[in-house]
């Protein structure tokens, strides 16, 4: 028996006598000739936060889709809730009755609906005579569920107008309303991917209070800090199979968790090599940038340097990449590249690309990946567009060679240029997305959340590619909310506050230093106090 299977067996034999809130046994799912899940097994205990982790393509999302009723598992799969067999495929009515709810990546909120409408949609009670919605009843139900989690959010405002943390509160409240205290299970499927630090801490304070009542949480996440700081136990999937089931997290480090996820250690990128530009080497100079939420912003980027931009939500740091690339219109500002000066106020995406400016925006799903096209076509698209404008034909052989080169550099899997991007895991889609713009050989590379919602292996590959891009002489700007990522790859970090640069970090700064700078000498506390949870 391998060490991995021994770990699974030991966890199974040490389970407590009380019935698990959720028990998954022999869970399998076949897609055509591919087995996406292979006899996955784990359980979630009452009143615990149980993390489900693994690389992109490991099967985590498939598990979530089976438990939410989107997928039908293979025959022989078994799921039980509080010791009672749960009928498969999952039906919404059965899930509702058992108190099981799923919060997906986007939080599942409709921005144009009010908080009350988002919370109660699908549950509206109508009067018996006129079949009209009983808004007094709906308001009372909404107030009751917010009271259960000890938070308040205005019920009559559109969700799109809320702060990040309040949006998360609404999503949690909606999922919790069908679970009675002491029962129920909430599944969070990458629901924290877009939360900044303050919102993330707020999120886990609510989860801590929820599990203290006996309700359980299954947390599917790529953020290792969330697992190490907040989870009670962890299950690890690899290639669709369970390799670690229900392992206690207390005392575990992110390095140890990485080794469990990958099946090996992860070397490299542990320290940064300081940038020492040659005397007289040109810099990219950004001056007077005004637009969206920023005003008169100025900074420079030295050749071979990675400059990070961060701050609280709404501080303006994440506006900069879009203003500098012409995606969003600036009212003023200039950009001095080594070869030319660009008027940012008149910039458009085509002229930005022609000037050597490339943007990798946040959200590959809606901002640049063509899921129905091949890897080769996605990577070669900017070259195709250039060829059309120059009236010079692009050769298919050259496009295939370009794609094959970047597939190898970024370890895209499967390594087939003809594979459709929509069939790839999220991490491999992100690699293709970044390769598409690196292949243009840009002078200035702008990235917004380049490793959001990718696993630890893909994150390492992408971070290496960004560092390599800088080392080859490009000028790199990374806007992001993940202090761990910024500390790992950036040479300097500029912290924004109210639309301007408020602080600058240089030298050997740490994630804690970044958080302290964002929150004006605050501190980055642990996301959850497990000891308090057991008292």
Coordinates of C-alpha atoms in Angstrom, one line a residue:
X1 CA 0.0 0.0 0.0
X2 CA 1.4 3.4 -1.0
X3 CA 1.8 6.2 1.5
X4 CA -1.0 8.1 -0.1
X5 CA -3.5 5.3 0.2
X6 CA -2.3 4.7 3.7
X7 CA -3.2 8.3 4.5
X8 CA -6.7 7.7 3.1
X9 CA -7.1 4.5 5.1
X10 CA -5.9 6.1 8.4
X11 CA -8.3 9.0 8.0
X12 CA -11.2 6.7 7.3
X13 CA -10.5 4.5 10.4
X14 CA -10.2 7.5 12.7
X15 CA -13.6 9.0 11.8
X16 CA -15.8 9.8 14.8
X17 CA -18.9 7.7 15.7
X18 CA -21.3 10.5 15.0
X19 CA -22.8 10.4 11.5
X20 CA -21.0 12.8 9.0
X21 CA -22.9 15.7 7.8
X22 CA -21.8 14.7 4.2
X23 CA -20.4 11.3 3.2
X24 CA -19.1 10.7 -0.3
X25 CA -18.1 7.2 -1.3
X26 CA -17.0 5.7 -4.6
X27 CA -17.9 8.9 -6.4
X28 CA -17.0 8.5 -10.1
X29 CA -17.8 10.5 -13.2
X30 CA -17.0 9.5 -16.8
X31 CA -16.9 11.9 -19.7
X32 CA -16.8 9.9 -22.9
X33 CA -13.6 7.8 -22.7
X34 CA -12.2 9.9 -19.8
X35 CA -12.8 9.2 -16.2
X36 CA -13.0 12.6 -14.5
X37 CA -13.5 11.1 -11.0
X38 CA -12.3 7.8 -9.8
X39 CA -13.9 6.5 -6.6
X40 CA -13.5 9.7 -4.7
X41 CA -14.2 9.3 -1.0
X42 CA -14.3 11.8 1.9
X43 CA -16.6 13.0 4.6
X44 CA -17.5 16.4 6.2
X45 CA -18.2 16.4 9.9
X46 CA -20.9 18.5 11.6
X47 CA -19.6 22.0 12.5
X48 CA -16.3 21.9 10.6
X49 CA -14.7 23.7 7.7
X50 CA -13.5 21.0 5.3
X51 CA -11.2 22.0 2.5
X52 CA -11.2 20.2 -0.9
X53 CA -8.1 21.1 -2.9
X54 CA -6.1 20.0 -5.9
X55 CA -4.7 21.3 -9.1
X56 CA -6.9 22.4 -12.0
X57 CA -8.3 19.3 -13.6
X58 CA -8.0 17.3 -10.4
X59 CA -11.8 16.9 -10.1
X60 CA -12.8 19.5 -7.5
X61 CA -15.2 21.3 -9.7
X62 CA -16.7 18.0 -10.9
X63 CA -17.4 17.0 -7.3
X64 CA -19.1 20.4 -6.7
X65 CA -21.2 20.0 -9.9
X66 CA -22.3 16.5 -8.9
X67 CA -23.3 17.8 -5.4
X68 CA -25.2 20.7 -6.9
X69 CA -27.0 18.5 -9.4
X70 CA -25.4 19.8 -12.6
X71 CA -23.7 16.4 -13.3
X72 CA -25.0 12.9 -12.9
X73 CA -22.4 10.6 -11.3
X74 CA -21.6 7.1 -12.6
X75 CA -23.6 4.2 -11.2
X76 CA -22.3 2.9 -7.9
X77 CA -21.6 6.4 -6.5
X78 CA -23.0 7.0 -3.0
X79 CA -23.7 10.2 -1.1
X80 CA -25.3 10.5 2.3
X81 CA -26.4 13.4 4.5
X82 CA -26.5 13.0 8.3
X83 CA -26.3 9.2 7.8
X84 CA -29.2 9.0 5.4
X85 CA -28.7 8.0 1.8
X86 CA -29.0 10.9 -0.6
X87 CA -30.7 10.2 -3.9
X88 CA -28.6 10.7 -7.0
X89 CA -28.6 12.7 -9.3
X90 CA -29.1 15.5 -6.9
X91 CA -32.4 17.3 -7.2
X92 CA -32.9 20.9 -6.1
X93 CA -35.8 20.0 -3.9
X94 CA -33.9 17.3 -2.1
X95 CA -30.9 19.6 -1.6
X96 CA -33.1 22.4 -0.3
X97 CA -34.8 20.0 2.2
X98 CA -31.5 18.8 3.5
X99 CA -30.1 22.3 3.9
X100 CA -27.4 21.8 1.3
X101 CA -26.5 24.9 -0.8
X102 CA -23.7 25.8 -3.2
X103 CA -22.1 29.2 -3.6
X104 CA -20.3 29.4 -7.0
X105 CA -17.3 31.4 -8.1
X106 CA -19.3 34.5 -9.1
X107 CA -21.3 34.4 -5.8
X108 CA -24.4 33.9 -8.0
X109 CA -25.7 37.4 -7.4
X110 CA -27.7 39.5 -9.9
X111 CA -26.3 43.1 -9.6
X112 CA -29.5 44.8 -10.8
X113 CA -31.7 43.0 -8.2
X114 CA -32.0 44.3 -4.6
X115 CA -30.5 42.5 -1.7
X116 CA -34.0 41.2 -0.7
X117 CA -34.7 40.0 -4.3
X118 CA -31.3 38.2 -4.5
X119 CA -31.9 36.6 -1.1
X120 CA -35.4 35.4 -1.7
X121 CA -35.6 34.7 -5.4
X122 CA -37.0 31.2 -5.9
X123 CA -38.5 31.2 -2.4
X124 CA -41.1 33.9 -2.7
X125 CA -44.3 33.3 -0.7
X126 CA -47.5 34.4 -2.5
X127 CA -50.8 35.3 -0.9
X128 CA -53.5 32.7 -1.3
X129 CA -56.1 35.0 -2.9
X130 CA -54.3 37.3 -5.3
X131 CA -51.1 35.3 -5.7
X132 CA -49.0 38.4 -5.0
X133 CA -45.6 38.2 -3.3
X134 CA -46.0 38.7 0.4
X135 CA -43.2 41.3 0.8
X136 CA -43.7 41.7 4.5
X137 CA -43.1 37.9 4.9
X138 CA -40.0 38.0 2.6
X139 CA -38.5 40.9 4.5
X140 CA -39.0 39.1 7.8
X141 CA -37.3 36.0 6.4
X142 CA -34.4 38.0 5.1
X143 CA -33.9 39.9 8.4
X144 CA -34.0 36.6 10.3
X145 CA -31.2 35.0 8.2
X146 CA -29.0 38.1 8.6
X147 CA -29.7 38.0 12.3
X148 CA -28.5 34.4 12.4
X149 CA -25.0 35.5 11.1
X150 CA -25.0 38.7 13.2
X151 CA -24.7 41.0 10.2
X152 CA -26.9 43.6 8.5
X153 CA -27.1 44.6 4.9
X154 CA -29.6 47.2 3.5
X155 CA -32.4 45.1 1.9
X156 CA -33.6 47.6 -0.7
X157 CA -30.3 48.6 -2.4
X158 CA -29.1 46.9 -5.7
X159 CA -26.5 44.3 -5.0
X160 CA -24.2 45.9 -7.6
X161 CA -23.9 49.0 -5.4
X162 CA -22.6 47.0 -2.4
X163 CA -19.1 46.8 -1.1
X164 CA -17.2 43.6 -1.8
X165 CA -17.6 42.2 1.7
X166 CA -21.3 42.9 1.8
X167 CA -21.8 41.1 -1.5
X168 CA -20.1 38.1 0.1
X169 CA -22.4 38.4 3.1
X170 CA -25.5 38.3 0.9
X171 CA -24.2 35.2 -0.9
X172 CA -23.5 33.4 2.5
X173 CA -26.9 34.5 3.9
X174 CA -28.7 33.2 0.8
X175 CA -27.0 29.8 1.1
X176 CA -27.6 29.6 4.8
X177 CA -31.4 30.3 4.9
X178 CA -32.4 26.7 4.2
X179 CA -30.2 25.3 7.0
X180 CA -31.4 25.1 10.5
X181 CA -28.9 25.7 13.3
X182 CA -27.0 22.5 13.9
X183 CA -27.8 21.1 10.5
X184 CA -27.0 21.9 6.8
X185 CA -24.0 22.2 4.6
X186 CA -22.8 25.1 2.5
X187 CA -20.4 24.3 -0.4
X188 CA -18.2 27.3 -1.5
X189 CA -16.8 26.6 -5.0
X190 CA -13.9 29.1 -5.4
X191 CA -16.2 31.7 -3.9
X192 CA -13.3 33.8 -2.5
X193 CA -11.4 34.2 -5.7
X194 CA -12.1 37.9 -6.1
X195 CA -12.2 38.9 -2.5
X196 CA -9.6 41.4 -1.2
X197 CA -7.9 41.0 2.2
X198 CA -10.5 42.8 4.3
X199 CA -13.4 41.1 2.6
X200 CA -11.6 37.7 2.9
X201 CA -11.2 38.2 6.7
X202 CA -14.8 39.3 6.9
X203 CA -15.9 36.2 5.0
X204 CA -14.1 33.8 7.3
X205 CA -15.4 35.5 10.4
X206 CA -18.9 34.7 9.2
X207 CA -17.9 31.1 8.4
X208 CA -16.4 30.7 11.9
X209 CA -19.7 31.8 13.4
X210 CA -21.7 29.5 11.1
X211 CA -19.8 26.3 11.9
X212 CA -19.9 27.2 15.6
X213 CA -23.7 26.5 15.4
X214 CA -23.1 23.0 13.9
X215 CA -23.6 23.9 10.2
X216 CA -20.8 22.5 8.0
X217 CA -18.8 24.1 5.2
X218 CA -17.1 22.4 2.3
X219 CA -14.5 24.9 1.0
X220 CA -13.2 24.4 -2.5
X221 CA -10.3 26.8 -3.0
X222 CA -6.9 27.4 -4.6
X223 CA -5.7 29.8 -1.9
X224 CA -3.5 27.7 0.3
X225 CA -3.6 30.3 3.1
X226 CA -7.3 29.7 3.5
X227 CA -6.8 26.0 4.0
X228 CA -3.8 26.4 6.4
X229 CA -5.4 29.2 8.4
X230 CA -9.1 28.4 8.4
X231 CA -9.9 24.7 7.6
X232 CA -10.2 22.0 10.2
X233 CA -9.5 19.1 7.8
X234 CA -8.5 18.8 4.1
X235 CA -9.1 16.3 1.3
X236 CA -6.7 16.4 -1.7
X237 CA -7.6 15.2 -5.2
X238 CA -5.1 14.4 -7.8
X239 CA -6.0 13.3 -11.4
X240 CA -9.6 12.6 -10.3
X241 CA -8.7 10.4 -7.3
X242 CA -8.5 10.9 -3.6
X243 CA -4.9 10.9 -2.4
X244 CA -5.5 12.4 1.1
X245 CA -8.9 12.2 2.8
X246 CA -9.8 14.2 5.9
X247 CA -6.3 15.1 7.1
X248 CA -6.2 17.4 10.1
X249 CA -4.9 20.8 9.1
X250 CA -3.7 22.1 12.5
X251 CA 0.1 22.7 12.3
X252 CA 0.3 22.2 8.6
X253 CA 2.3 24.7 6.5
X254 CA 1.6 25.9 3.0
X255 CA 4.8 24.1 1.8
X256 CA 3.5 20.8 3.2
X257 CA 0.1 21.3 1.6
X258 CA 1.8 22.1 -1.7
X259 CA 3.6 18.8 -1.6
X260 CA 0.4 16.9 -0.9
X261 CA -1.3 18.6 -3.9
X262 CA 1.5 18.1 -6.4
X263 CA 2.9 14.9 -5.0
X264 CA 6.3 16.6 -5.0
X265 CA 8.0 19.6 -3.6
X266 CA 7.9 22.9 -5.4
X267 CA 11.3 24.6 -5.9
X268 CA 12.2 28.0 -7.3
X269 CA 10.8 31.5 -6.9
X270 CA 11.5 31.3 -3.2
X271 CA 13.6 34.5 -3.3
X272 CA 13.8 37.4 -5.8
X273 CA 16.9 38.5 -7.6
X274 CA 17.1 42.3 -7.2
X275 CA 16.9 44.2 -10.5
X276 CA 20.1 46.1 -11.3
X277 CA 19.5 47.9 -14.6
X278 CA 22.6 48.8 -16.6
X279 CA 23.7 52.5 -16.3
X280 CA 21.7 54.6 -18.8
X281 CA 19.2 51.8 -19.4
X282 CA 15.9 53.4 -20.5
X283 CA 12.8 53.3 -18.2
X284 CA 9.2 53.4 -19.1
X285 CA 7.7 56.6 -17.6
X286 CA 4.0 57.0 -16.8
X287 CA 2.9 60.6 -15.9
X288 CA -0.3 62.3 -15.2
X289 CA -2.6 59.4 -15.7
X290 CA -6.2 60.5 -14.9
X291 CA -9.4 58.5 -15.5
X292 CA -11.8 56.1 -13.9
X293 CA -10.8 56.1 -10.2
X294 CA -7.3 57.6 -10.4
X295 CA -6.0 61.1 -10.6
X296 CA -2.5 62.4 -11.8
X297 CA -0.8 59.1 -11.2
X298 CA 2.9 58.9 -12.1
X299 CA 5.6 56.2 -11.7
X300 CA 8.3 54.6 -13.7
X301 CA 9.2 51.0 -14.6
X302 CA 12.9 50.1 -15.1
X303 CA 13.9 47.6 -17.7
X304 CA 13.7 44.1 -16.3
X305 CA 11.6 45.2 -13.3
X306 CA 8.2 44.0 -12.2
X307 CA 6.2 46.7 -10.5
X308 CA 3.2 45.6 -8.4
X309 CA 0.1 47.7 -7.9
X310 CA -2.4 47.1 -5.1
X311 CA -4.7 48.6 -2.6
X312 CA -8.2 48.3 -1.2
X313 CA -11.1 47.7 -3.5
X314 CA -12.0 51.0 -5.1
X315 CA -8.6 52.6 -4.5
X316 CA -7.9 52.7 -8.2
X317 CA -4.8 50.4 -8.5
X318 CA -6.7 48.0 -10.8
X319 CA -7.7 50.8 -13.2
X320 CA -4.1 51.5 -14.3
X321 CA -3.6 48.5 -16.6
X322 CA -6.9 49.3 -18.5
X323 CA -6.0 53.0 -18.9
X324 CA -2.5 52.3 -20.1
X325 CA -3.8 49.8 -22.7
X326 CA -6.6 51.9 -24.0
X327 CA -9.3 49.5 -22.9
X328 CA -10.6 52.3 -20.6
X329 CA -10.5 55.9 -21.8
X330 CA -8.2 58.2 -19.8
X331 CA -8.8 61.9 -19.7
X332 CA -5.1 62.8 -19.4
X333 CA -1.7 61.2 -19.2
X334 CA 1.3 60.2 -21.2
X335 CA 3.4 57.0 -21.5
X336 CA 7.1 57.3 -22.5
X337 CA 8.3 54.1 -24.0
X338 CA 11.9 53.7 -25.1
X339 CA 10.9 54.2 -28.7
X340 CA 8.1 56.7 -28.5
X341 CA 5.8 58.8 -26.3
X342 CA 2.1 57.7 -26.3
X343 CA -0.7 60.0 -25.4
X344 CA -2.8 57.9 -23.1
X345 CA -5.9 60.1 -23.5
X346 CA -6.2 59.1 -27.1
X347 CA -5.1 55.5 -26.8
X348 CA -7.1 52.6 -28.2
X349 CA -6.4 48.9 -27.8
X350 CA -5.2 48.5 -31.4
X351 CA -2.8 51.4 -31.2
X352 CA -1.6 50.2 -27.8
X353 CA -0.8 46.8 -29.3
X354 CA 1.0 48.4 -32.2
X355 CA 3.0 50.5 -29.7
X356 CA 4.2 47.3 -27.9
X357 CA 1.7 47.4 -25.0
X358 CA 0.1 44.1 -24.1
X359 CA -2.7 43.6 -21.5
X360 CA -3.6 40.3 -19.8
X361 CA -6.8 41.3 -18.1
X362 CA -8.7 39.7 -15.2
X363 CA -11.3 37.1 -16.1
X364 CA -10.1 35.0 -19.0
X365 CA -13.7 33.7 -19.4
X366 CA -15.0 37.0 -20.7
X367 CA -11.9 39.0 -21.7
X368 CA -9.9 37.3 -24.3
X369 CA -10.1 33.5 -24.4
X370 CA -12.0 32.0 -27.3
X371 CA -13.2 28.7 -25.8
X372 CA -14.4 27.3 -29.0
X373 CA -11.1 27.8 -30.8
X374 CA -7.9 25.8 -30.6
X375 CA -4.8 26.6 -28.5
X376 CA -3.0 27.4 -31.8
X377 CA -5.7 29.9 -32.9
X378 CA -5.9 31.6 -29.5
X379 CA -2.1 32.1 -29.3
X380 CA -1.8 33.2 -32.9
X381 CA -4.8 35.6 -32.9
X382 CA -2.8 38.8 -32.4
X383 CA -0.4 37.8 -35.1
X384 CA -3.4 37.1 -37.4
X385 CA -4.8 40.6 -36.7
X386 CA -1.4 42.2 -37.4
X387 CA -1.1 40.3 -40.7
X388 CA -4.5 41.5 -41.9
X389 CA -3.6 45.1 -41.2
X390 CA -0.3 44.7 -43.0
X391 CA -1.8 42.7 -45.9
X392 CA 0.9 40.1 -45.4
X393 CA -0.4 36.5 -45.1
X394 CA 0.3 34.6 -42.0
X395 CA 1.7 31.1 -42.7
X396 CA 0.0 28.2 -41.0
X397 CA 3.3 26.5 -40.4
X398 CA 4.6 29.5 -38.6
X399 CA 1.5 29.8 -36.4
X400 CA 1.8 26.1 -35.4
X401 CA 5.4 26.6 -34.5
X402 CA 4.6 29.6 -32.5
X403 CA 1.9 27.8 -30.6
X404 CA 4.1 24.7 -30.0
X405 CA 6.9 26.9 -28.6
X406 CA 4.6 28.6 -26.1
X407 CA 2.9 25.3 -25.2
X408 CA 6.3 24.0 -24.2
X409 CA 7.4 27.1 -22.4
X410 CA 4.3 27.3 -20.2
X411 CA 3.8 23.5 -20.0
X412 CA 0.2 23.7 -21.4
X413 CA -1.6 20.4 -21.0
X414 CA -2.5 18.6 -23.1
X415 CA 0.4 19.8 -25.3
X416 CA -1.7 19.7 -28.5
X417 CA -2.0 22.9 -30.6
X418 CA -5.3 21.6 -32.0
X419 CA -6.9 21.1 -28.6
X420 CA -9.9 23.4 -28.0
X421 CA -9.3 25.8 -25.2
X422 CA -12.7 25.2 -23.7
X423 CA -11.7 21.6 -22.9
X424 CA -8.7 22.7 -20.9
X425 CA -8.6 23.1 -17.1
X426 CA -8.7 26.7 -15.8
X427 CA -5.0 26.8 -15.1
X428 CA -4.1 25.7 -18.6
X429 CA -6.6 28.2 -20.1
X430 CA -4.8 30.9 -18.1
X431 CA -1.4 29.8 -19.5
X432 CA -2.8 30.0 -23.0
X433 CA -4.2 33.5 -22.3
X434 CA -0.8 34.7 -21.1
X435 CA 1.1 33.0 -23.9
X436 CA -1.2 34.8 -26.4
X437 CA 0.2 38.2 -25.3
X438 CA 3.8 37.1 -24.5
X439 CA 4.0 35.8 -28.0
X440 CA 3.6 39.4 -29.3
X441 CA 6.9 40.2 -27.7
X442 CA 5.6 43.3 -26.0
X443 CA 7.7 46.2 -24.6
X444 CA 5.3 46.9 -21.7
X445 CA 3.4 43.9 -20.3
X446 CA 0.4 44.8 -18.1
X447 CA -1.3 42.0 -16.0
X448 CA -4.3 42.1 -13.8
X449 CA -4.6 39.2 -11.3
X450 CA -2.6 36.8 -13.6
X451 CA -2.9 33.8 -11.3
X452 CA -6.4 34.2 -10.0
X453 CA -8.3 30.9 -9.6
X454 CA -5.4 28.7 -10.7
X455 CA -3.8 25.9 -8.8
X456 CA -0.4 26.0 -7.1
X457 CA 1.4 24.3 -10.0
X458 CA 0.0 26.6 -12.7
X459 CA 0.7 29.6 -10.4
X460 CA 4.3 28.6 -10.2
X461 CA 4.5 28.2 -14.0
X462 CA 2.8 31.6 -14.7
X463 CA 4.9 33.4 -12.1
X464 CA 8.1 32.0 -13.7
X465 CA 6.9 33.1 -17.1
X466 CA 6.3 36.6 -15.8
X467 CA 9.7 36.7 -14.2
X468 CA 11.3 35.4 -17.4
X469 CA 9.6 38.1 -19.4
X470 CA 11.1 40.8 -17.1
X471 CA 14.5 39.2 -17.2
X472 CA 14.4 39.2 -21.0
X473 CA 14.2 43.0 -20.9
X474 CA 10.5 43.7 -20.9
X475 CA 8.8 46.2 -18.6
X476 CA 6.2 44.5 -16.4
X477 CA 3.3 45.9 -14.3
X478 CA 1.2 43.5 -12.2
X479 CA -2.0 44.8 -10.6
X480 CA -3.3 42.4 -7.9
X481 CA -5.0 41.8 -4.6
X482 CA -3.0 38.7 -3.5
X483 CA -0.2 39.9 -1.3
X484 CA 1.5 36.5 -1.4
X485 CA 1.8 36.7 -5.2
X486 CA 2.9 40.3 -5.2
X487 CA 5.6 39.6 -2.6
X488 CA 6.8 36.6 -4.6
X489 CA 7.3 38.1 -8.0
X490 CA 7.5 41.9 -7.7
X491 CA 10.6 44.1 -7.2
X492 CA 8.5 47.1 -6.1
X493 CA 4.9 47.4 -4.9
X494 CA 3.0 50.7 -5.2
X495 CA 0.0 50.9 -2.8
X496 CA -2.9 53.0 -3.9
X497 CA -5.4 54.9 -1.7
X498 CA -8.2 57.1 -3.0
X499 CA -7.0 57.2 -6.6
X500 CA -3.3 58.0 -5.9
X501 CA -0.1 56.3 -5.0
X502 CA 0.1 56.4 -1.2
X503 CA 3.0 54.2 -0.4
X504 CA 5.9 52.4 -2.0
X505 CA 7.6 49.1 -0.9
X506 CA 11.1 48.2 -2.1
X507 CA 13.7 45.7 -1.1
X508 CA 12.9 42.5 0.8
X509 CA 9.3 43.1 1.6
X510 CA 6.9 40.4 2.8
X511 CA 3.2 39.7 2.4
X512 CA 2.7 41.1 5.9
X513 CA 4.5 44.3 4.8
X514 CA 2.1 44.7 1.9
X515 CA -1.0 44.2 4.0
X516 CA 0.3 46.6 6.6
X517 CA 0.9 49.2 3.8
X518 CA -2.6 48.7 2.4
X519 CA -4.3 49.0 5.8
X520 CA -2.1 51.8 7.0
X521 CA 0.1 49.9 9.5
X522 CA -2.5 47.3 10.1
X523 CA -1.6 43.7 10.4
X524 CA -2.5 40.5 8.6
X525 CA -4.1 38.2 11.2
X526 CA -5.0 34.6 10.7
X527 CA -8.2 34.1 8.9
X528 CA -9.7 31.9 11.7
X529 CA -8.8 31.0 15.3
X530 CA -9.4 27.3 15.4
X531 CA -8.8 27.1 19.2
X532 CA -11.7 29.5 19.7
X533 CA -13.8 27.2 17.5
X534 CA -13.2 24.2 19.8
X535 CA -13.8 26.0 23.2

